[in-house]
Amino acid sequence: MYNEYFGGGMNSIVFQEMREARGLAYSANAFINQPRKLDDNYAYITFIATQNDKMMDAVNAFDEIINNMPASENAFSLAKDGIISRIRTNRVTKSDVLYAYLRAKDLGLDYDVNRLIYEKVGAFTLDSVREFQNNWVKNRIYHYAILGDEKQLDMKSLAGKGKIIRLTTEDIFGY
């Protein structure tokens, strides 16, 4: 529910705030990434595609909505409808049946989690999403990966976010 409401598609808070309301991004999203195995960790991932001259405004605006999530009953209703619609129309067929079973088993499940989601989504409230945001997302330490021409970026302002580590293509790709 959180992913759908906050950072999912074009109706999400992130997309509406970063692209539509503030004009700071070509594209933007945020989501909690579920681990592939039961003993792995969850990850919180955000993405902003913006112009170099808007980078710091976009980073600061993203930090603002992460720590003070805007509330919209309309967006929440659309998110609920989106989840229900996706589960109703999704079909797992052929070899995907086996892979879905193996993924569930890796997470310690012996059932299709979508059935549980479908049954529970109606009970979710905007307050429950806000509570999740406050408990698991708000005021955490985040790492930023900025890709761009350093000569065109505001490195001084970026340094205010924390230590800057420059990576080479060899650091990233090993060659």
Coordinates of N, CA, C and O in Angstrom, one line a residue:
M1 N 0.8 -1.2 0.0 CA 0.0 0.0 0.0 C 0.9 1.2 0.0 O 0.6 2.2 -0.7
Y2 N 1.9 1.2 0.8 CA 2.8 2.4 0.9 C 3.5 2.7 -0.5 O 3.4 3.8 -0.9
N3 N 4.0 1.6 -1.1 CA 4.6 1.8 -2.4 C 3.6 2.4 -3.4 O 4.0 3.3 -4.2
E4 N 2.5 1.9 -3.5 CA 1.5 2.4 -4.4 C 1.1 3.8 -4.2 O 1.0 4.6 -5.1
Y5 N 0.9 4.2 -2.9 CA 0.5 5.5 -2.6 C 1.6 6.5 -2.7 O 1.5 7.5 -3.4
F6 N 2.7 6.2 -2.1 CA 3.8 7.2 -2.0 C 4.6 7.3 -3.3 O 4.9 8.4 -3.8
G7 N 5.1 6.2 -3.8 CA 6.1 6.3 -4.9 C 5.8 5.5 -6.1 O 6.7 5.4 -7.0
G8 N 4.6 4.9 -6.2 CA 4.3 4.1 -7.4 C 4.3 4.8 -8.7 O 5.2 5.2 -9.3
G9 N 3.1 4.9 -9.2 CA 2.9 5.3 -10.6 C 2.7 6.8 -10.7 O 3.1 7.6 -9.8
M10 N 2.0 7.2 -11.8 CA 1.8 8.6 -12.1 C 0.9 9.3 -11.1 O 0.9 10.6 -11.0
N11 N 0.1 8.6 -10.4 CA -0.8 9.2 -9.4 C -0.2 9.3 -8.0 O -0.8 9.8 -7.0
S12 N 1.0 8.7 -7.8 CA 1.7 8.7 -6.5 C 2.1 10.1 -6.0 O 2.2 11.0 -6.8
I13 N 2.3 10.2 -4.7 CA 2.7 11.4 -4.1 C 4.0 11.9 -4.7 O 4.2 13.1 -5.0
V14 N 5.0 11.0 -4.8 CA 6.3 11.4 -5.3 C 6.2 12.0 -6.7 O 6.7 13.1 -7.0
F15 N 5.5 11.3 -7.6 CA 5.4 11.8 -9.0 C 4.6 13.1 -9.0 O 5.0 14.0 -9.7
Q16 N 3.5 13.2 -8.3 CA 2.7 14.4 -8.3 C 3.5 15.6 -7.8 O 3.4 16.7 -8.3
E17 N 4.2 15.4 -6.7 CA 4.9 16.5 -6.0 C 6.1 16.9 -6.8 O 6.4 18.1 -7.0
M18 N 6.9 15.9 -7.2 CA 8.2 16.2 -7.8 C 8.1 16.7 -9.3 O 8.8 17.5 -9.7
R19 N 7.2 16.0 -10.0 CA 7.1 16.4 -11.4 C 6.0 17.4 -11.7 O 6.2 18.4 -12.3
E20 N 4.8 17.1 -11.2 CA 3.6 17.9 -11.6 C 3.6 19.2 -10.8 O 3.4 20.2 -11.4
A21 N 3.6 19.1 -9.5 CA 3.4 20.3 -8.7 C 4.7 21.2 -8.6 O 4.5 22.4 -8.7
R22 N 5.9 20.6 -8.6 CA 7.1 21.5 -8.4 C 7.9 21.6 -9.7 O 8.8 22.4 -9.7
G23 N 7.6 20.7 -10.6 CA 8.4 20.8 -11.9 C 9.9 20.5 -11.7 O 10.7 21.1 -12.4
L24 N 10.2 19.7 -10.8 CA 11.6 19.4 -10.5 C 12.2 18.2 -11.2 O 13.4 17.9 -11.0
A25 N 11.4 17.4 -11.8 CA 11.9 16.1 -12.3 C 11.2 15.7 -13.6 O 10.0 16.0 -13.8
Y26 N 12.0 15.0 -14.4 CA 11.4 14.4 -15.6 C 10.7 13.1 -15.2 O 9.6 12.8 -15.7
S27 N 11.2 12.5 -14.2 CA 10.7 11.3 -13.6 C 11.1 11.1 -12.2 O 12.2 11.6 -11.8
A28 N 10.3 10.5 -11.4 CA 10.6 10.3 -9.9 C 9.8 9.2 -9.4 O 8.6 9.0 -9.8
N29 N 10.4 8.4 -8.5 CA 9.7 7.4 -7.8 C 10.4 7.0 -6.5 O 11.5 7.4 -6.3
A30 N 9.7 6.2 -5.7 CA 10.3 5.8 -4.4 C 9.6 4.5 -4.0 O 8.4 4.4 -4.3
F31 N 10.3 3.5 -3.5 CA 9.7 2.3 -3.1 C 10.5 1.5 -2.0 O 11.7 1.7 -2.0
I32 N 9.8 0.7 -1.3 CA 10.4 -0.2 -0.4 C 10.6 -1.5 -1.2 O 9.6 -2.0 -1.7
N33 N 11.8 -1.9 -1.3 CA 12.2 -3.1 -2.1 C 12.1 -4.4 -1.2 O 12.9 -4.4 -0.2
Q34 N 11.2 -5.3 -1.5 CA 11.1 -6.5 -0.7 C 12.3 -7.4 -0.9 O 12.8 -7.5 -2.1
P35 N 12.9 -8.0 0.1 CA 14.0 -8.9 -0.1 C 13.6 -10.1 -0.9 O 12.4 -10.5 -0.9
R36 N 14.6 -10.8 -1.5 CA 14.3 -12.0 -2.3 C 14.3 -13.2 -1.4 O 13.7 -14.2 -1.7
K37 N 15.0 -13.1 -0.2 CA 15.0 -14.3 0.7 C 14.6 -13.8 2.1 O 14.8 -12.6 2.4
L38 N 14.1 -14.7 2.9 CA 13.6 -14.4 4.2 C 14.6 -13.6 5.1 O 14.2 -12.7 5.8
D39 N 15.9 -14.0 5.1 CA 16.9 -13.3 6.0 C 17.6 -12.1 5.3 O 18.5 -11.6 5.9
D40 N 17.2 -11.7 4.2 CA 17.7 -10.5 3.5 C 17.0 -9.3 4.1 O 16.0 -9.4 4.8
N41 N 17.6 -8.1 3.8 CA 17.1 -6.8 4.3 C 16.2 -6.2 3.2 O 16.3 -6.4 2.0
Y42 N 15.2 -5.4 3.7 CA 14.5 -4.5 2.9 C 15.4 -3.3 2.5 O 16.3 -3.0 3.2
A43 N 15.1 -2.7 1.3 CA 15.8 -1.5 0.9 C 14.8 -0.4 0.5 O 13.8 -0.7 0.0
Y44 N 15.2 0.8 0.8 CA 14.4 2.0 0.4 C 15.1 2.6 -0.7 O 16.2 3.1 -0.6
I45 N 14.4 2.7 -1.9 CA 15.1 3.2 -3.1 C 14.2 4.4 -3.6 O 13.0 4.2 -3.8
T46 N 14.9 5.4 -4.0 CA 14.3 6.6 -4.6 C 15.0 6.9 -5.9 O 16.2 6.6 -6.0
F47 N 14.4 7.6 -6.8 CA 15.0 7.9 -8.1 C 14.4 9.3 -8.5 O 13.2 9.5 -8.5
I48 N 15.3 10.2 -9.0 CA 14.9 11.4 -9.5 C 15.7 11.7 -10.8 O 17.0 11.6 -10.7
A49 N 15.1 11.9 -11.9 CA 15.8 12.4 -13.1 C 15.4 13.8 -13.3 O 14.3 14.2 -13.4
T50 N 16.5 14.7 -13.2 CA 16.3 16.1 -13.2 C 17.4 16.8 -13.9 O 18.4 16.2 -14.3
Q51 N 17.2 18.1 -14.1 CA 18.3 18.9 -14.8 C 19.4 19.2 -13.7 O 19.1 19.3 -12.5
N52 N 20.6 19.4 -14.2 CA 21.7 19.7 -13.3 C 21.4 20.9 -12.4 O 21.7 20.9 -11.2
D53 N 20.9 21.9 -13.0 CA 20.6 23.2 -12.2 C 19.5 23.0 -11.2 O 19.3 23.9 -10.3
K54 N 18.7 22.0 -11.3 CA 17.6 21.7 -10.4 C 18.0 20.6 -9.4 O 17.1 20.3 -8.5
M55 N 19.2 20.1 -9.4 CA 19.5 18.9 -8.6 C 19.3 19.1 -7.2 O 18.6 18.4 -6.5
M56 N 19.9 20.2 -6.6 CA 19.7 20.4 -5.1 C 18.3 20.7 -4.7 O 17.9 20.2 -3.7
D57 N 17.6 21.5 -5.6 CA 16.2 21.7 -5.3 C 15.4 20.4 -5.2 O 14.6 20.1 -4.4
A58 N 15.7 19.5 -6.2 CA 15.0 18.2 -6.3 C 15.4 17.3 -5.1 O 14.5 16.7 -4.5
V59 N 16.7 17.3 -4.7 CA 17.1 16.5 -3.6 C 16.5 17.0 -2.3 O 15.9 16.2 -1.5
N60 N 16.5 18.3 -2.1 CA 15.9 18.9 -0.9 C 14.3 18.6 -0.9 O 13.8 18.4 0.2
A61 N 13.7 18.8 -2.0 CA 12.2 18.5 -2.1 C 11.9 17.1 -1.8 O 11.0 16.8 -1.1
F62 N 12.7 16.2 -2.3 CA 12.5 14.8 -2.0 C 12.7 14.5 -0.6 O 11.9 13.8 0.1
D63 N 13.7 15.0 0.0 CA 13.9 14.9 1.5 C 12.7 15.4 2.3 O 12.3 14.8 3.2
E64 N 12.2 16.5 1.8 CA 11.0 17.1 2.5 C 9.8 16.2 2.4 O 9.2 15.9 3.5
I65 N 9.5 15.6 1.3 CA 8.3 14.8 1.2 C 8.5 13.4 1.8 O 7.6 12.8 2.3
I66 N 9.8 13.0 1.9 CA 10.1 11.7 2.6 C 9.8 11.9 4.1 O 9.3 11.0 4.8
N67 N 10.3 13.0 4.6 CA 10.1 13.3 6.1 C 8.8 13.9 6.5 O 8.5 13.8 7.7
N68 N 8.1 14.5 5.6 CA 6.8 15.1 5.8 C 5.9 14.7 4.7 O 5.5 15.5 3.9
M69 N 5.5 13.4 4.7 CA 4.7 12.9 3.6 C 3.3 13.7 3.4 O 2.5 13.7 4.4
P70 N 3.1 14.2 2.2 CA 1.8 14.9 2.0 C 0.7 13.8 2.1 O 0.8 12.7 1.7
A71 N -0.5 14.3 2.5 CA -1.6 13.4 2.7 C -2.7 13.8 1.6 O -3.0 15.0 1.5
S72 N -3.2 12.8 0.9 CA -4.2 13.0 -0.1 C -5.1 11.9 -0.1 O -4.7 10.8 -0.6
E73 N -6.4 12.0 0.3 CA -7.3 11.0 0.3 C -7.6 10.5 -1.1 O -7.8 9.3 -1.4
N74 N -7.6 11.4 -2.1 CA -7.9 11.1 -3.5 C -6.8 10.2 -4.0 O -7.0 9.2 -4.6
A75 N -5.5 10.6 -3.7 CA -4.4 9.7 -4.2 C -4.4 8.4 -3.5 O -4.1 7.3 -4.1
F76 N -4.8 8.4 -2.2 CA -4.9 7.1 -1.5 C -6.0 6.2 -2.1 O -5.8 5.0 -2.2
S77 N -7.1 6.7 -2.4 CA -8.2 6.0 -3.0 C -7.7 5.4 -4.4 O -8.0 4.2 -4.7
L78 N -7.0 6.2 -5.2 CA -6.5 5.7 -6.5 C -5.5 4.6 -6.3 O -5.5 3.7 -7.0
A79 N -4.7 4.7 -5.2 CA -3.7 3.7 -4.9 C -4.4 2.4 -4.6 O -4.0 1.3 -5.0
K80 N -5.4 2.4 -3.7 CA -6.2 1.2 -3.4 C -6.8 0.6 -4.6 O -6.7 -0.6 -4.8
D81 N -7.4 1.4 -5.4 CA -8.0 0.9 -6.6 C -7.0 0.3 -7.6 O -7.3 -0.7 -8.2
G82 N -5.8 0.9 -7.6 CA -4.7 0.4 -8.5 C -4.3 -1.0 -8.0 O -4.0 -1.9 -8.9
I83 N -4.1 -1.2 -6.7 CA -3.7 -2.5 -6.2 C -4.7 -3.6 -6.5 O -4.4 -4.6 -7.0
I84 N -6.0 -3.3 -6.2 CA -7.1 -4.2 -6.5 C -7.1 -4.6 -8.0 O -7.2 -5.7 -8.4
S85 N -7.1 -3.6 -8.8 CA -7.1 -3.8 -10.3 C -6.0 -4.6 -10.8 O -6.2 -5.6 -11.6
R86 N -4.8 -4.4 -10.3 CA -3.6 -5.1 -10.7 C -3.7 -6.6 -10.3 O -3.4 -7.5 -11.1
I87 N -4.1 -6.8 -9.1 CA -4.3 -8.2 -8.6 C -5.4 -8.9 -9.4 O -5.2 -10.1 -9.7
R88 N -6.5 -8.3 -9.6 CA -7.6 -8.9 -10.4 C -7.2 -9.3 -11.8 O -7.7 -10.3 -12.3
T89 N -6.4 -8.5 -12.4 CA -6.1 -8.7 -13.8 C -4.8 -9.5 -14.1 O -4.5 -9.9 -15.2
N90 N -3.9 -9.6 -13.0 CA -2.7 -10.3 -13.2 C -2.9 -11.8 -13.3 O -3.7 -12.4 -12.5
R91 N -2.2 -12.4 -14.2 CA -2.3 -13.9 -14.4 C -0.9 -14.5 -14.3 O 0.0 -14.0 -15.0
V92 N -0.7 -15.5 -13.5 CA 0.5 -16.2 -13.4 C 0.3 -17.5 -14.2 O -0.5 -18.3 -13.8
T93 N 1.1 -17.6 -15.2 CA 0.9 -18.8 -16.1 C 2.2 -19.5 -16.4 O 3.3 -18.9 -16.2
K94 N 2.1 -20.6 -17.0 CA 3.2 -21.4 -17.5 C 4.3 -21.5 -16.4 O 4.0 -21.8 -15.3
S95 N 5.6 -21.3 -16.8 CA 6.7 -21.5 -15.9 C 6.7 -20.4 -14.8 O 7.3 -20.7 -13.7
D96 N 6.0 -19.3 -14.9 CA 5.9 -18.3 -13.9 C 5.2 -18.9 -12.6 O 5.5 -18.4 -11.5
V97 N 4.4 -19.9 -12.8 CA 3.8 -20.6 -11.6 C 4.9 -21.1 -10.7 O 4.9 -20.9 -9.5
L98 N 5.8 -21.8 -11.3 CA 6.9 -22.4 -10.6 C 7.8 -21.3 -9.9 O 8.1 -21.4 -8.7
Y99 N 8.1 -20.3 -10.7 CA 8.9 -19.3 -10.1 C 8.3 -18.5 -9.0 O 8.9 -18.1 -8.0
A100 N 7.0 -18.3 -9.1 CA 6.2 -17.6 -8.0 C 6.2 -18.5 -6.8 O 6.4 -18.0 -5.7
Y101 N 6.1 -19.8 -7.0 CA 6.1 -20.7 -5.8 C 7.5 -20.7 -5.2 O 7.6 -20.6 -3.9
L102 N 8.6 -20.7 -6.0 CA 9.9 -20.7 -5.4 C 10.2 -19.4 -4.7 O 10.9 -19.4 -3.7
R103 N 9.8 -18.2 -5.3 CA 10.0 -16.9 -4.6 C 9.3 -16.9 -3.3 O 9.8 -16.4 -2.3
A104 N 8.0 -17.4 -3.2 CA 7.3 -17.4 -2.0 C 8.0 -18.3 -1.0 O 8.1 -18.0 0.2
K105 N 8.4 -19.5 -1.4 CA 9.1 -20.4 -0.5 C 10.4 -19.8 0.1 O 10.7 -19.9 1.2
D106 N 11.1 -19.0 -0.8 CA 12.4 -18.3 -0.3 C 12.0 -17.3 0.8 O 12.9 -16.9 1.6
L107 N 10.8 -16.8 0.8 CA 10.4 -15.8 1.8 C 9.6 -16.5 3.0 O 9.1 -15.8 3.8
G108 N 9.6 -17.8 3.0 CA 9.0 -18.6 4.1 C 7.5 -18.6 4.0 O 6.8 -18.9 4.9
L109 N 7.0 -18.5 2.8 CA 5.5 -18.5 2.6 C 5.1 -19.8 1.8 O 5.9 -20.3 1.0
D110 N 3.9 -20.2 2.2 CA 3.4 -21.4 1.4 C 2.1 -21.0 0.8 O 1.2 -21.9 0.6
Y111 N 1.9 -19.7 0.5 CA 0.7 -19.3 -0.2 C 1.0 -18.0 -1.0 O 2.1 -17.5 -0.9
D112 N 0.1 -17.7 -1.9 CA 0.3 -16.5 -2.7 C 0.0 -15.2 -1.9 O -1.1 -15.0 -1.5
V113 N 1.0 -14.4 -1.7 CA 0.8 -13.2 -0.9 C -0.2 -12.2 -1.5 O -0.8 -11.5 -0.8
N114 N -0.4 -12.3 -2.8 CA -1.4 -11.4 -3.4 C -2.8 -11.7 -2.9 O -3.6 -10.7 -2.8
R115 N -3.1 -12.9 -2.5 CA -4.4 -13.2 -1.9 C -4.6 -12.4 -0.6 O -5.6 -11.8 -0.3
L116 N -3.5 -12.5 0.2 CA -3.6 -11.7 1.5 C -3.7 -10.2 1.3 O -4.5 -9.6 1.9
I117 N -2.9 -9.7 0.4 CA -3.0 -8.3 0.0 C -4.4 -7.9 -0.4 O -4.9 -6.9 0.1
Y118 N -4.9 -8.7 -1.3 CA -6.3 -8.4 -1.8 C -7.3 -8.4 -0.7 O -8.2 -7.5 -0.7
E119 N -7.2 -9.3 0.2 CA -8.1 -9.4 1.4 C -7.9 -8.2 2.3 O -8.9 -7.7 3.0
K120 N -6.7 -7.7 2.5 CA -6.4 -6.7 3.5 C -6.4 -5.3 3.0 O -6.5 -4.4 3.8
V121 N -6.3 -5.1 1.7 CA -6.1 -3.7 1.2 C -7.3 -2.8 1.6 O -7.2 -1.6 1.8
G122 N -8.5 -3.4 1.7 CA -9.7 -2.6 2.0 C -9.6 -2.0 3.4 O -10.2 -0.9 3.7
A123 N -8.8 -2.6 4.3 CA -8.7 -2.2 5.7 C -7.7 -1.1 5.9 O -7.6 -0.4 6.9
F124 N -6.8 -0.9 4.9 CA -5.8 0.1 5.0 C -6.4 1.5 5.0 O -7.4 1.7 4.3
T125 N -5.8 2.4 5.8 CA -6.2 3.8 5.8 C -5.0 4.6 5.5 O -3.9 4.2 5.6
L126 N -5.3 5.9 5.2 CA -4.2 6.8 5.0 C -3.4 7.0 6.2 O -2.1 7.1 6.2
D127 N -4.0 6.9 7.4 CA -3.3 6.9 8.7 C -2.3 5.7 8.8 O -1.2 5.9 9.4
S128 N -2.7 4.6 8.3 CA -1.8 3.4 8.5 C -0.6 3.6 7.6 O 0.5 3.2 7.9
V129 N -0.8 4.2 6.4 CA 0.4 4.5 5.5 C 1.3 5.5 6.2 O 2.5 5.4 6.1
R130 N 0.7 6.5 6.8 CA 1.4 7.6 7.4 C 2.2 7.0 8.6 O 3.4 7.3 8.8
E131 N 1.6 6.1 9.4 CA 2.3 5.4 10.5 C 3.5 4.6 10.0 O 4.6 4.6 10.5
F132 N 3.3 3.9 8.8 CA 4.4 3.1 8.2 C 5.5 4.1 7.9 O 6.7 3.8 8.1
Q133 N 5.2 5.2 7.2 CA 6.1 6.2 6.8 C 6.9 6.7 8.0 O 8.2 6.8 8.0
N134 N 6.2 7.0 9.1 CA 6.9 7.6 10.3 C 7.8 6.5 10.9 O 8.8 6.9 11.5
N135 N 7.4 5.3 10.9 CA 8.2 4.2 11.6 C 9.3 3.7 10.8 O 10.4 3.3 11.4
W136 N 9.2 3.7 9.5 CA 10.2 3.0 8.7 C 11.0 3.9 7.7 O 12.0 3.4 7.1
V137 N 10.5 5.1 7.4 CA 11.1 5.9 6.3 C 11.6 7.2 6.8 O 12.7 7.6 6.5
K138 N 10.8 7.9 7.6 CA 11.1 9.2 8.1 C 12.4 9.3 8.9 O 12.6 8.4 9.8
N139 N 13.1 10.4 8.7 CA 14.3 10.7 9.5 C 15.4 9.6 9.6 O 16.0 9.4 10.6
R140 N 15.5 8.9 8.5 CA 16.6 7.8 8.4 C 17.8 8.5 7.7 O 17.7 9.5 7.0
I141 N 18.9 7.8 7.7 CA 20.1 8.2 7.0 C 20.0 7.5 5.6 O 19.8 6.3 5.5
Y142 N 20.2 8.3 4.6 CA 20.2 7.8 3.2 C 21.5 8.1 2.5 O 22.2 9.1 2.8
H143 N 21.8 7.3 1.6 CA 23.0 7.5 0.7 C 22.4 8.0 -0.7 O 21.5 7.4 -1.2
Y144 N 23.1 8.9 -1.2 CA 22.7 9.5 -2.5 C 23.7 9.0 -3.6 O 24.9 9.0 -3.3
A145 N 23.3 8.7 -4.7 CA 24.1 8.4 -5.9 C 23.7 9.5 -6.9 O 22.6 9.5 -7.4
I146 N 24.6 10.3 -7.2 CA 24.4 11.4 -8.2 C 25.2 11.1 -9.5 O 26.4 11.0 -9.4
L147 N 24.5 11.1 -10.6 CA 25.2 10.8 -11.8 C 25.1 12.1 -12.7 O 24.0 12.6 -12.9
G148 N 26.3 12.7 -13.0 CA 26.2 13.9 -13.8 C 27.6 14.4 -14.0 O 28.6 13.9 -13.4
D149 N 27.7 15.5 -14.8 CA 29.0 16.1 -15.1 C 29.3 17.0 -13.9 O 28.6 18.0 -13.6
E150 N 30.4 16.7 -13.2 CA 30.7 17.4 -11.9 C 30.8 18.9 -12.1 O 30.5 19.7 -11.3
K151 N 31.3 19.3 -13.3 CA 31.5 20.7 -13.6 C 30.1 21.5 -13.7 O 30.1 22.7 -13.5
Q152 N 29.0 20.7 -13.9 CA 27.7 21.4 -14.0 C 26.9 21.2 -12.7 O 25.8 21.7 -12.7
L153 N 27.4 20.5 -11.7 CA 26.7 20.3 -10.5 C 27.1 21.2 -9.4 O 28.3 21.6 -9.4
D154 N 26.2 21.5 -8.5 CA 26.5 22.4 -7.4 C 27.2 21.5 -6.3 O 26.5 21.1 -5.3
M155 N 28.5 21.3 -6.4 CA 29.2 20.4 -5.5 C 29.2 20.9 -4.1 O 29.2 20.2 -3.1
K156 N 29.3 22.3 -3.9 CA 29.3 22.9 -2.6 C 28.1 22.5 -1.8 O 28.1 22.1 -0.7
S157 N 26.9 22.7 -2.5 CA 25.7 22.4 -1.8 C 25.5 20.9 -1.6 O 25.0 20.5 -0.5
L158 N 26.0 20.1 -2.5 CA 25.9 18.7 -2.4 C 26.8 18.2 -1.2 O 26.4 17.3 -0.5
A159 N 27.9 18.9 -1.0 CA 28.8 18.5 0.2 C 28.0 18.7 1.5 O 28.4 18.1 2.5
G160 N 27.1 19.6 1.5 CA 26.3 19.9 2.7 C 25.4 18.7 3.1 O 24.9 18.6 4.2
K161 N 25.2 17.7 2.2 CA 24.4 16.5 2.4 C 25.3 15.4 3.1 O 24.7 14.5 3.6
G162 N 26.6 15.6 3.0 CA 27.5 14.5 3.5 C 28.7 14.4 2.7 O 29.0 15.2 1.8
K163 N 29.5 13.4 3.1 CA 30.8 13.2 2.4 C 30.6 12.7 1.0 O 29.7 11.9 0.7
I164 N 31.4 13.3 0.1 CA 31.3 13.0 -1.3 C 32.3 12.0 -1.7 O 33.5 12.2 -1.4
I165 N 31.9 10.9 -2.3 CA 32.9 9.9 -2.7 C 32.7 9.8 -4.3 O 31.6 9.5 -4.8
R166 N 33.8 10.1 -5.0 CA 33.7 10.1 -6.4 C 34.1 8.6 -6.9 O 35.1 8.1 -6.5
L167 N 33.3 8.1 -7.8 CA 33.6 6.8 -8.3 C 34.0 6.9 -9.8 O 33.5 7.7 -10.5
T168 N 34.9 6.1 -10.2 CA 35.3 6.0 -11.6 C 34.5 4.8 -12.2 O 33.9 4.0 -11.6
T169 N 34.6 4.7 -13.6 CA 34.0 3.6 -14.2 C 34.7 2.3 -13.8 O 34.0 1.2 -13.7
E170 N 36.0 2.3 -13.5 CA 36.6 1.1 -13.0 C 36.1 0.7 -11.6 O 35.9 -0.5 -11.3
D171 N 35.8 1.7 -10.7 CA 35.1 1.4 -9.4 C 33.8 0.7 -9.6 O 33.5 -0.2 -8.9
I172 N 33.1 1.2 -10.6 CA 31.7 0.7 -10.8 C 31.7 -0.6 -11.6 O 31.0 -1.6 -11.2
F173 N 32.4 -0.7 -12.7 CA 32.4 -1.8 -13.6 C 33.6 -2.8 -13.5 O 33.5 -3.9 -14.1
G174 N 34.6 -2.4 -12.8 CA 35.8 -3.2 -12.6 C 36.8 -3.2 -13.8 O 37.7 -4.0 -13.8
Y175 N 36.6 -2.3 -14.7 CA 37.6 -2.2 -15.8 C 37.7 -0.7 -16.3 O 36.9 0.1 -15.9

